[in-house]
Short mmCIF file of C-alpha atoms in Angstrom, two decimals:
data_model
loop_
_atom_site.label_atom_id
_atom_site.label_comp_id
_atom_site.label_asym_id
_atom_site.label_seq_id
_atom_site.Cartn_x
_atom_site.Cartn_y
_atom_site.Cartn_z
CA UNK A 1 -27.92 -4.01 1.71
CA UNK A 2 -24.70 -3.70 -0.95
CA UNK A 3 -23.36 -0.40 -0.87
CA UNK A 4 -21.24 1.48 -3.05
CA UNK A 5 -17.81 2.35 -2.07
CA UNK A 6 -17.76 5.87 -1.35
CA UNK A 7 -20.43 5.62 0.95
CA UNK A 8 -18.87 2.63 2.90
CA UNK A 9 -15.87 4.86 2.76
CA UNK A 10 -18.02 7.42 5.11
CA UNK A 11 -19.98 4.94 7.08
CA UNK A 12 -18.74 2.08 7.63
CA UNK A 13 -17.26 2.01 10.98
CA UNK A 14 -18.33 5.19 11.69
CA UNK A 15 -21.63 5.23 13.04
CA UNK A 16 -23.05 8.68 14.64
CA UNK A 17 -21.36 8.13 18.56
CA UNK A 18 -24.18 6.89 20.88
CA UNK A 19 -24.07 9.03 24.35
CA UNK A 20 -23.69 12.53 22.63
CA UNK A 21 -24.71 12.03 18.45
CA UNK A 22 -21.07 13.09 17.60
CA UNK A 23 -21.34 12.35 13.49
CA UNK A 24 -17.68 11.96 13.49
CA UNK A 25 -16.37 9.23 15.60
CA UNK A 26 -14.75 10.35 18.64
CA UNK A 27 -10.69 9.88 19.69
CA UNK A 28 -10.60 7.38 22.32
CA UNK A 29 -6.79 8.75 23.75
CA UNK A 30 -6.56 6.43 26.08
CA UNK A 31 -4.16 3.76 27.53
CA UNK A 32 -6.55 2.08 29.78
CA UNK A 33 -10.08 1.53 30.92
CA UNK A 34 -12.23 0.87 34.28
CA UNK A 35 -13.39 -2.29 34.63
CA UNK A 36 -17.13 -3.32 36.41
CA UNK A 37 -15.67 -5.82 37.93
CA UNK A 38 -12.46 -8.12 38.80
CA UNK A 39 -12.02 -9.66 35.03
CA UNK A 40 -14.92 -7.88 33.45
CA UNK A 41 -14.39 -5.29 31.37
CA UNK A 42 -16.73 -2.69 30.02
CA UNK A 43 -17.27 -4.07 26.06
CA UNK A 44 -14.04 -5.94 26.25
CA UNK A 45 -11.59 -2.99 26.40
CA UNK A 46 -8.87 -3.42 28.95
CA UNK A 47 -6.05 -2.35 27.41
CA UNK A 48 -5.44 0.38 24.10
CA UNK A 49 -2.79 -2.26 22.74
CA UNK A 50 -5.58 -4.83 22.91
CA UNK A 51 -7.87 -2.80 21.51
CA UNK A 52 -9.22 0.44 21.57
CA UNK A 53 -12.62 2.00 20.00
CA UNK A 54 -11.15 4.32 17.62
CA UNK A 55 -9.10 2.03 16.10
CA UNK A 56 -11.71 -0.69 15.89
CA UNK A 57 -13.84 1.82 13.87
CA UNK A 58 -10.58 1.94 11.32
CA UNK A 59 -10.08 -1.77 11.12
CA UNK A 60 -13.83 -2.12 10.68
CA UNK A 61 -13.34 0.49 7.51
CA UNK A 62 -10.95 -1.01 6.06
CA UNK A 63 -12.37 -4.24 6.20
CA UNK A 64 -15.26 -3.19 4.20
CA UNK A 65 -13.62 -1.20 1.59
CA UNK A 66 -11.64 -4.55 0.66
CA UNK A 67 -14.30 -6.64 1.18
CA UNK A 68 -12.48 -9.15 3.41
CA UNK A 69 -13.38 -10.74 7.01
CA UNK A 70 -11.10 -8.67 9.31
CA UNK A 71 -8.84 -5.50 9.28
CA UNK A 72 -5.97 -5.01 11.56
CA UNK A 73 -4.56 -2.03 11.84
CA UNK A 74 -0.33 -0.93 12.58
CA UNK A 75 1.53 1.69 13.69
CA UNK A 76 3.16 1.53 10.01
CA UNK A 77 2.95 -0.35 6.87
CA UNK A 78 6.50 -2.56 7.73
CA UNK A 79 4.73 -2.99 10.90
CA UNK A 80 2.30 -4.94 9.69
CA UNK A 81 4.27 -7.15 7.41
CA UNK A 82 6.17 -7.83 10.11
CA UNK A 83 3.51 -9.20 12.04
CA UNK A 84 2.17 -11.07 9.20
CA UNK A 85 5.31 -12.93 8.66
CA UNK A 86 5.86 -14.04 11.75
CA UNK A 87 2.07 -15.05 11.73
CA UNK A 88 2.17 -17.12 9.07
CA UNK A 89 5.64 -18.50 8.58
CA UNK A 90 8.74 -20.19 11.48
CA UNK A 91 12.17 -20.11 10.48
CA UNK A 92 13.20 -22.09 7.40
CA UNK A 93 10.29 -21.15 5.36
CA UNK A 94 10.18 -19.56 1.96
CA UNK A 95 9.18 -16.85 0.48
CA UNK A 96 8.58 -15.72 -3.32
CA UNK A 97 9.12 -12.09 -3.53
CA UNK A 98 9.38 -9.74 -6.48
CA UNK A 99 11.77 -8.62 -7.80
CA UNK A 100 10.54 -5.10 -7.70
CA UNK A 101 9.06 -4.40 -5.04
CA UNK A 102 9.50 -1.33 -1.83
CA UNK A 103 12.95 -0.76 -0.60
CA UNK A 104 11.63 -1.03 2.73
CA UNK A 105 9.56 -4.56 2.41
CA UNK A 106 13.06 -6.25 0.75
CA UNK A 107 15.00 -4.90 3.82
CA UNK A 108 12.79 -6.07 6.14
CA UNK A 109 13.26 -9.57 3.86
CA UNK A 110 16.97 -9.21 3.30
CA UNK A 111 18.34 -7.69 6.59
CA UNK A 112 16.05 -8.90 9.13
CA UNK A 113 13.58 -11.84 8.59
CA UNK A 114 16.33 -13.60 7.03
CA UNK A 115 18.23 -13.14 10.24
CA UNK A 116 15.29 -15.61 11.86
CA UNK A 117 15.58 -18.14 9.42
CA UNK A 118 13.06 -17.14 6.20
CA UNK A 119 14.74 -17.54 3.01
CA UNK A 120 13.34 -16.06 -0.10
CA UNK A 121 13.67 -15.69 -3.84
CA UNK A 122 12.81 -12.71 -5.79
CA UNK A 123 11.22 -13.50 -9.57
CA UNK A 124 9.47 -11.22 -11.56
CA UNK A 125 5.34 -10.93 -11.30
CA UNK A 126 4.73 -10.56 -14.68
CA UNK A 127 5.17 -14.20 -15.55
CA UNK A 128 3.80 -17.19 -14.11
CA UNK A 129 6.28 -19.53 -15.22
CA UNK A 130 8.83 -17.41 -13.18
CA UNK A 131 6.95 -17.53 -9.92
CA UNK A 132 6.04 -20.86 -10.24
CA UNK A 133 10.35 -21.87 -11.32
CA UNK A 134 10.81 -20.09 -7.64
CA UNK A 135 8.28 -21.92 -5.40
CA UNK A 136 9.72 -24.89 -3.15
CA UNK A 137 7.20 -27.35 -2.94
CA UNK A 138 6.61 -27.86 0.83
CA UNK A 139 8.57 -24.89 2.16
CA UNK A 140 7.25 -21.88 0.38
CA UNK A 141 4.46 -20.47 2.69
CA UNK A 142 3.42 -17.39 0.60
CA UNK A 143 3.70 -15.51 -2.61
CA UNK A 144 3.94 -11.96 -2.38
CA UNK A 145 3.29 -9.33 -4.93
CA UNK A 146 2.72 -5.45 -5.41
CA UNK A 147 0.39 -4.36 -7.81
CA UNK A 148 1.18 -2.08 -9.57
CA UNK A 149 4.30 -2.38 -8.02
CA UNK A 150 7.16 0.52 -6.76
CA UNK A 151 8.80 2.13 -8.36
CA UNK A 152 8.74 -0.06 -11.88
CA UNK A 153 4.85 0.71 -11.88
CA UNK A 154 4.88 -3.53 -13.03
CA UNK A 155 1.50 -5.22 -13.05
CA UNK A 156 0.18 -8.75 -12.01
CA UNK A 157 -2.58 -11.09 -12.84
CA UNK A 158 -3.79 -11.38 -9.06
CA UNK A 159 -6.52 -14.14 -9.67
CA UNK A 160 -3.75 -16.58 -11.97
CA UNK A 161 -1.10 -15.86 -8.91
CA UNK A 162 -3.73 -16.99 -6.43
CA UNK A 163 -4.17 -20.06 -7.99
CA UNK A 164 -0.64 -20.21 -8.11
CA UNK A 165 0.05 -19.87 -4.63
CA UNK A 166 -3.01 -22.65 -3.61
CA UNK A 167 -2.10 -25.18 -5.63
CA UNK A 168 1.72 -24.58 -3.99
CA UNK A 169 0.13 -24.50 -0.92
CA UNK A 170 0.89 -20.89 -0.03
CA UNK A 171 -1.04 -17.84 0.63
CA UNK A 172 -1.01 -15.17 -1.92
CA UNK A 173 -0.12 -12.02 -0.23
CA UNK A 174 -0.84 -8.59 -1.84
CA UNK A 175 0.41 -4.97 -1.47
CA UNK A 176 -2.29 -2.75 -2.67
CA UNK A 177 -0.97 0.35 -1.30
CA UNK A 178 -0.34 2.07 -4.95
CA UNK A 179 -3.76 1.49 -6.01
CA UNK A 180 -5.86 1.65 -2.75
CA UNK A 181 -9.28 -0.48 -2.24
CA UNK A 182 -10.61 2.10 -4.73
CA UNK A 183 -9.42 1.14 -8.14
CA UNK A 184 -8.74 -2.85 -6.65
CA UNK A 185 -9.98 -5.02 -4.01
CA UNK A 186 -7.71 -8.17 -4.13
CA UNK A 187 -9.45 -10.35 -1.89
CA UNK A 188 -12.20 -10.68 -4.43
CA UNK A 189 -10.11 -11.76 -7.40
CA UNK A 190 -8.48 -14.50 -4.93
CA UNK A 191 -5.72 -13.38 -3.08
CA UNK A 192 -5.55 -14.15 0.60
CA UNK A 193 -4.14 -11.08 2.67
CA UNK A 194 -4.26 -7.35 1.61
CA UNK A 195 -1.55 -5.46 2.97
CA UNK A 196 -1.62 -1.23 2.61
CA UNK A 197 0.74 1.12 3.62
CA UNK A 198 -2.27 3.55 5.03
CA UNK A 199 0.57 6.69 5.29
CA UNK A 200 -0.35 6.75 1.49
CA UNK A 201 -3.80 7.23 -0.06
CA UNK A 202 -5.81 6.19 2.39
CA UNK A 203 -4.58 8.21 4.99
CA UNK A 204 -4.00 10.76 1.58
CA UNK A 205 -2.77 14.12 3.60
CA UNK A 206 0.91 13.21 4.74
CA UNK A 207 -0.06 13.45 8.08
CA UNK A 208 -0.22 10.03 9.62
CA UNK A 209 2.06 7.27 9.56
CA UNK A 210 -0.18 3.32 9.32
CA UNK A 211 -0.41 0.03 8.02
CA UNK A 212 -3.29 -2.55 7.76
CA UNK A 213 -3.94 -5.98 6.96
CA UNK A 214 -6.89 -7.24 5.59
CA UNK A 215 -8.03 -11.37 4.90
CA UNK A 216 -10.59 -13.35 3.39
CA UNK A 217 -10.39 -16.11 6.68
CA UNK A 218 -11.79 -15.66 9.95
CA UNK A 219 -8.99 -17.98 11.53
CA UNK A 220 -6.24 -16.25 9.84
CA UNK A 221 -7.87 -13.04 11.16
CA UNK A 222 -7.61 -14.04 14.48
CA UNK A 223 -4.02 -15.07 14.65
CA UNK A 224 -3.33 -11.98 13.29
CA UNK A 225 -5.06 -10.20 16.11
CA UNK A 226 -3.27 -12.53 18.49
CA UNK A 227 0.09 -11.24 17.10
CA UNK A 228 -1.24 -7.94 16.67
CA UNK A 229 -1.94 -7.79 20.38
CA UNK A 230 0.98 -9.86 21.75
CA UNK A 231 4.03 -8.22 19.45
CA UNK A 232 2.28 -4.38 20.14
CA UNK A 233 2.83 -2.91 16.85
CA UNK A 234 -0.47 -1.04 16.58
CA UNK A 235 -1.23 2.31 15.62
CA UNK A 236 -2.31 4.68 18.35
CA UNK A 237 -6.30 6.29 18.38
CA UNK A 238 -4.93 9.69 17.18
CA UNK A 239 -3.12 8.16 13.84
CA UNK A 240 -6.21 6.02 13.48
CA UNK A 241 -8.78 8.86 13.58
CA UNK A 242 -6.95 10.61 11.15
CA UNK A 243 -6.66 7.76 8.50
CA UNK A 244 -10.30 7.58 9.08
CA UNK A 245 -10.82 10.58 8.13
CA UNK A 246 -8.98 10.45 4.91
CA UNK A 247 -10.92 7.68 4.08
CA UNK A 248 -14.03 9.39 4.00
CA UNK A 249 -12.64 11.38 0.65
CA UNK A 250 -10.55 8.61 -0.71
CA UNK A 251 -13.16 7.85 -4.08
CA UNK A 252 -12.63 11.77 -5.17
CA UNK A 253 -9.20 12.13 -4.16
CA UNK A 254 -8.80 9.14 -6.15
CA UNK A 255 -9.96 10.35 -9.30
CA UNK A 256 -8.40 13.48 -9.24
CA UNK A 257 -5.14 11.61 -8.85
CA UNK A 258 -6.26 9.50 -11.80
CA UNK A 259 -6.90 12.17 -13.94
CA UNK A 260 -3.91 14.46 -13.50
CA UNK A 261 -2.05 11.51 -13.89
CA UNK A 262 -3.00 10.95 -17.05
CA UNK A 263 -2.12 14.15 -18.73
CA UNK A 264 1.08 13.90 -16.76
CA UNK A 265 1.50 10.58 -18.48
CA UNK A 266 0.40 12.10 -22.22
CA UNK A 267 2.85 14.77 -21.70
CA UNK A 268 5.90 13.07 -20.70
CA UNK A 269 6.07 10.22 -23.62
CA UNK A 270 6.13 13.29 -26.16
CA UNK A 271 8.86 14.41 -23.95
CA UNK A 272 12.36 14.33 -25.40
CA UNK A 273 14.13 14.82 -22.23
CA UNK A 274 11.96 11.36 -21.34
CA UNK A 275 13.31 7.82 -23.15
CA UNK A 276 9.96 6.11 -21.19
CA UNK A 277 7.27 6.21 -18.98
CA UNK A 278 6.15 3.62 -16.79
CA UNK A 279 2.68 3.75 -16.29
CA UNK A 280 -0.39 1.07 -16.84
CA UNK A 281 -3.02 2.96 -18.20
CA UNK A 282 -0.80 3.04 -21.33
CA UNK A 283 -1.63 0.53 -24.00
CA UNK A 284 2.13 -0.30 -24.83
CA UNK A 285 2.79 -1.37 -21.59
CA UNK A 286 2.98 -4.79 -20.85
CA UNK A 287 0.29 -5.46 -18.25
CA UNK A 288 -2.25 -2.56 -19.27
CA UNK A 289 -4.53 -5.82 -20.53
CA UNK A 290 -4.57 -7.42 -17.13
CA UNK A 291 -4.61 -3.67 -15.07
CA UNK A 292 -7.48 -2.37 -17.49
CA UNK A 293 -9.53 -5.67 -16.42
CA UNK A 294 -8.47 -6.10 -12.28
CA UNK A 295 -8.00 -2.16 -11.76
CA UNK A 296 -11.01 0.74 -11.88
CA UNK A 297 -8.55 2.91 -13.77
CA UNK A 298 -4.48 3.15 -13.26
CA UNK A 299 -3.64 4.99 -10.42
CA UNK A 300 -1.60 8.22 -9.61
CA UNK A 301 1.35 6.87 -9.66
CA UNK A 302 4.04 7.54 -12.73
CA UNK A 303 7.53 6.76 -13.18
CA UNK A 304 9.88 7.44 -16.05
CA UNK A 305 13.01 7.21 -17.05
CA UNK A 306 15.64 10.06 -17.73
CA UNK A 307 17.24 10.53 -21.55
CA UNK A 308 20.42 11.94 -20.13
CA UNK A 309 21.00 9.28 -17.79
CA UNK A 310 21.51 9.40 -13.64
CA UNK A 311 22.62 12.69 -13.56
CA UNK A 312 19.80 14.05 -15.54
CA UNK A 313 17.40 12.13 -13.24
CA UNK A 314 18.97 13.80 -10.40
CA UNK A 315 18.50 17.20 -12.03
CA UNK A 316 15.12 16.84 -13.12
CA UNK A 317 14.38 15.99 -9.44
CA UNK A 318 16.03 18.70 -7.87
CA UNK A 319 14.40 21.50 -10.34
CA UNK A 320 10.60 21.32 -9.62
CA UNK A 321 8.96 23.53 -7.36
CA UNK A 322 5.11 22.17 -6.87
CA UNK A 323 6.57 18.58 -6.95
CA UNK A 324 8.31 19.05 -4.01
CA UNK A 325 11.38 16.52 -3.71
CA UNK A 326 10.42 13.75 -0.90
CA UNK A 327 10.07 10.03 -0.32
CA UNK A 328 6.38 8.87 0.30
CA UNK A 329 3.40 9.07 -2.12
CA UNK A 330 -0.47 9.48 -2.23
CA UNK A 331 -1.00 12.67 -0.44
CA UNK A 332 -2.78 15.39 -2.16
CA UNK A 333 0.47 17.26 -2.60
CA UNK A 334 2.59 16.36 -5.91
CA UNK A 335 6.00 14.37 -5.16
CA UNK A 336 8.93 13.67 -6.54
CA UNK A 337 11.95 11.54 -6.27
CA UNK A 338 14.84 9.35 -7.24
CA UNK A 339 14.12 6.13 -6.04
CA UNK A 340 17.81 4.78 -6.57
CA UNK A 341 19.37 7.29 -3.97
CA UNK A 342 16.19 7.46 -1.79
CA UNK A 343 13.29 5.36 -1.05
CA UNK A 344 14.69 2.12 -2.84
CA UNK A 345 19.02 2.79 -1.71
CA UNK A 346 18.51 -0.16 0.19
CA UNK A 347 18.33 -2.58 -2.50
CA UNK A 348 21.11 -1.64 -4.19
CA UNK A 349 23.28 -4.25 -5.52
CA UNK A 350 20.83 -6.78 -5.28
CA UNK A 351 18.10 -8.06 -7.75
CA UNK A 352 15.69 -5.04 -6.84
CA UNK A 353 18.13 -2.89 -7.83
CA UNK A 354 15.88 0.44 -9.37
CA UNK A 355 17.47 1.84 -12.58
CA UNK A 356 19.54 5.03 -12.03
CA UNK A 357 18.08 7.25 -14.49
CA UNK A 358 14.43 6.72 -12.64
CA UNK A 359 12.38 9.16 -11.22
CA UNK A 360 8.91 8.52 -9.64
CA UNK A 361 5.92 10.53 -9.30
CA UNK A 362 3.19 11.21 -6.79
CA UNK A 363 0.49 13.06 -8.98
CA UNK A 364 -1.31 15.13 -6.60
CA UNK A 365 -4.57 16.45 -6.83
CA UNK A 366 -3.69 20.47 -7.55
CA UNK A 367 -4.59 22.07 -10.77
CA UNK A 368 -3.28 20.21 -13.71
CA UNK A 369 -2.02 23.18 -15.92
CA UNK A 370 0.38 24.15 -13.26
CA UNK A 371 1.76 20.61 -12.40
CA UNK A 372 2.18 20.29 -16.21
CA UNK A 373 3.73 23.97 -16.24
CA UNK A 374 6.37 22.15 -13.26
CA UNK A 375 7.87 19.83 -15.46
CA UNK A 376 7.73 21.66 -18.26
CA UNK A 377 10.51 23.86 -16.42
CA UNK A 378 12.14 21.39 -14.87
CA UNK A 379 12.28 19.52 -18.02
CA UNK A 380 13.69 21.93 -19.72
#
């Protein structure tokens, strides 16, 4: 049987437990397990870094909800790139990246994978012609891409960068974390590898730190799960249990984000403390055609940029009381930052440099007359 989403997002993986009934899948907190016998254990679990029931029931989620062959799941988001680049590529590869992308994935880029030998150029995703000027035929392993991307909310055509990537020979690599498996499921439109921080909407209660991998090929998936096992980086049955059970509300968290988004979005372009906002949904932006046809609807996420400059940016930042001022995104609380001093510092002076009159938003899901009401004053 095809399911819809929201009820894969509350069963699959989560079947009723089978000694007691428990509906809701039980916290295996364990590191180890008895065995029946000298190199026989009980359903294959030995070991919780090799695998452990509550996480399986995650990776088996998150599998379904982006329609792939295998989920993996990490003790972070970096974690798991991490292990996927040292799956997938040896020193002296190369690696397209964008050029606006998380401060954290271009350090890990930058400051340490470069350090084992993977070079990489960052061109823009919203061209073709770009990514394609910055491949190196036989040494460029994958593509990368975040869609919509952080903080510059940028937008691109997933299925044309696929085919891309394959006729380069690379694997197209995606970052779905900003618009979560429930407004796009890569794999589908021809990407190879999902990647999701799941701290963000899918965990969706800033409680939990995670990453996760998800692919279209069973023999990718299992060198992942090789690497997974044998570099240790998973996440541990507590933090998996409670991504799980954000999960199970991610559809209507989703479009509650999505909506007060929106009027956050119709308010701040009449703004005239606001020169623009970055957001897809809008028609004058220049990949609402290709959101609008891979993409449900557009996401929570809004940036925009300040009229007075940095120092208005900072301001605005430090004024609002229900957006509280933090780095992360995608919880049901309202956020708000300044990605050039905070979450995106680390690519200063380089070509994923963030504009310093840019703040970013993490619409939450409270009422929408009082977030409005919070930038109205902070605005002001």
């Amino acid at each position: 049987m095809t399911y819809g989403f929201e009820t894969l997002a509350i069963h699959a993986g989560q079947d009723p437990e089978a000694r007691t009934g428990s509906v809701v899948p039980p916290i295996y907190q364990t590191s180890t397990y008895a065995q029946d016998g000298v190199g026989r254990p009980r359903e294959g679990y030995e070991y919780s870094r090799s695998g452990n029931p509550t996480r399986d029931a995650l990776q088996e989620a998150l599998r379904a909800l982006e329609g792939g062959r295998r989920g993996l799941a990490f003790a972070s988001g970096l974690a798991a790139e991490d292990t996927l680049l040292r799956t997938v590529c040896q020193p002296g590869d190369h690696v397209v990246i964008p050029d606006d992308a998380y401060g954290g994935t271009f350090r890990l880029f930058a400051k340490v994978a470069e350090r084992w030998g993977l070079t990489w150029t960052a061109a823009s995703i919203h061209h073709l012609d770009t990514m394609r000027n910055a491949i190196r035929p036989g040494q460029t392993k994958v593509i990368w891409v975040e869609t919509p991307s952080n903080p510059l909310l940028g937008v691109n055509d997933i299925a044309a960068t696929a085919a891309l990537a394959h006729d380069a020979g690379a694997l197209l690599v995606v970052d779905n974390t900003f618009a979560s498996p429930y407004l796009q499921q890569p794999l589908g439109l021809g990407a190879d590898v999902v990647v999701h921080s799941t701290t963000k909407y899918l965990g969706g209660h800033s409680d939990v730190v995670g990453g996760a991998l998800i692919v279209s090929d069973d023999e990718l998936g299992e060198r992942l799960a090789y690497h997974q096992n044998a570099m240790g980086s998973v996440n541990g049955p507590f933090d998996a249990w409670l991504t799980m059970r954000g999960i199970r509300t991610l559809g209507v968290r989703m479009d509650r984000h999505c909506d007060n988004a929106e009027r956050v979005v119709d308010y701040l372009r009449h703004h005239k403390a606001v020169s623009e906002v970055l957001y897809p949904g809008l028609p004058t932006h220049p990949g609402h055609e290709t959101a609008a046809k891979q993409m449900k609807r557009f996401g929570g996420m809004v940036s925009f940029r300040a009229a007075g400059g940095e120092e208005a940016a900072v301001r605005i930042c430090e004024s609002t009381e229900l957006f509280i001022l933090a780095e992360s995104l995608g919880g049901v609380e309202s956020l708000i930052e300044h990605p050039g001093r905070m979450t995106h510092a680390s690519a200063a002076g380089s070509p994923l440099e963030v504009p310093a009159d840019l703040v970013r938003l993490s619409v939450g899901i409270e009422t929408g007359d009082d977030l409005l009401a919070d930038l109205e004053r902070a605005l002001g």
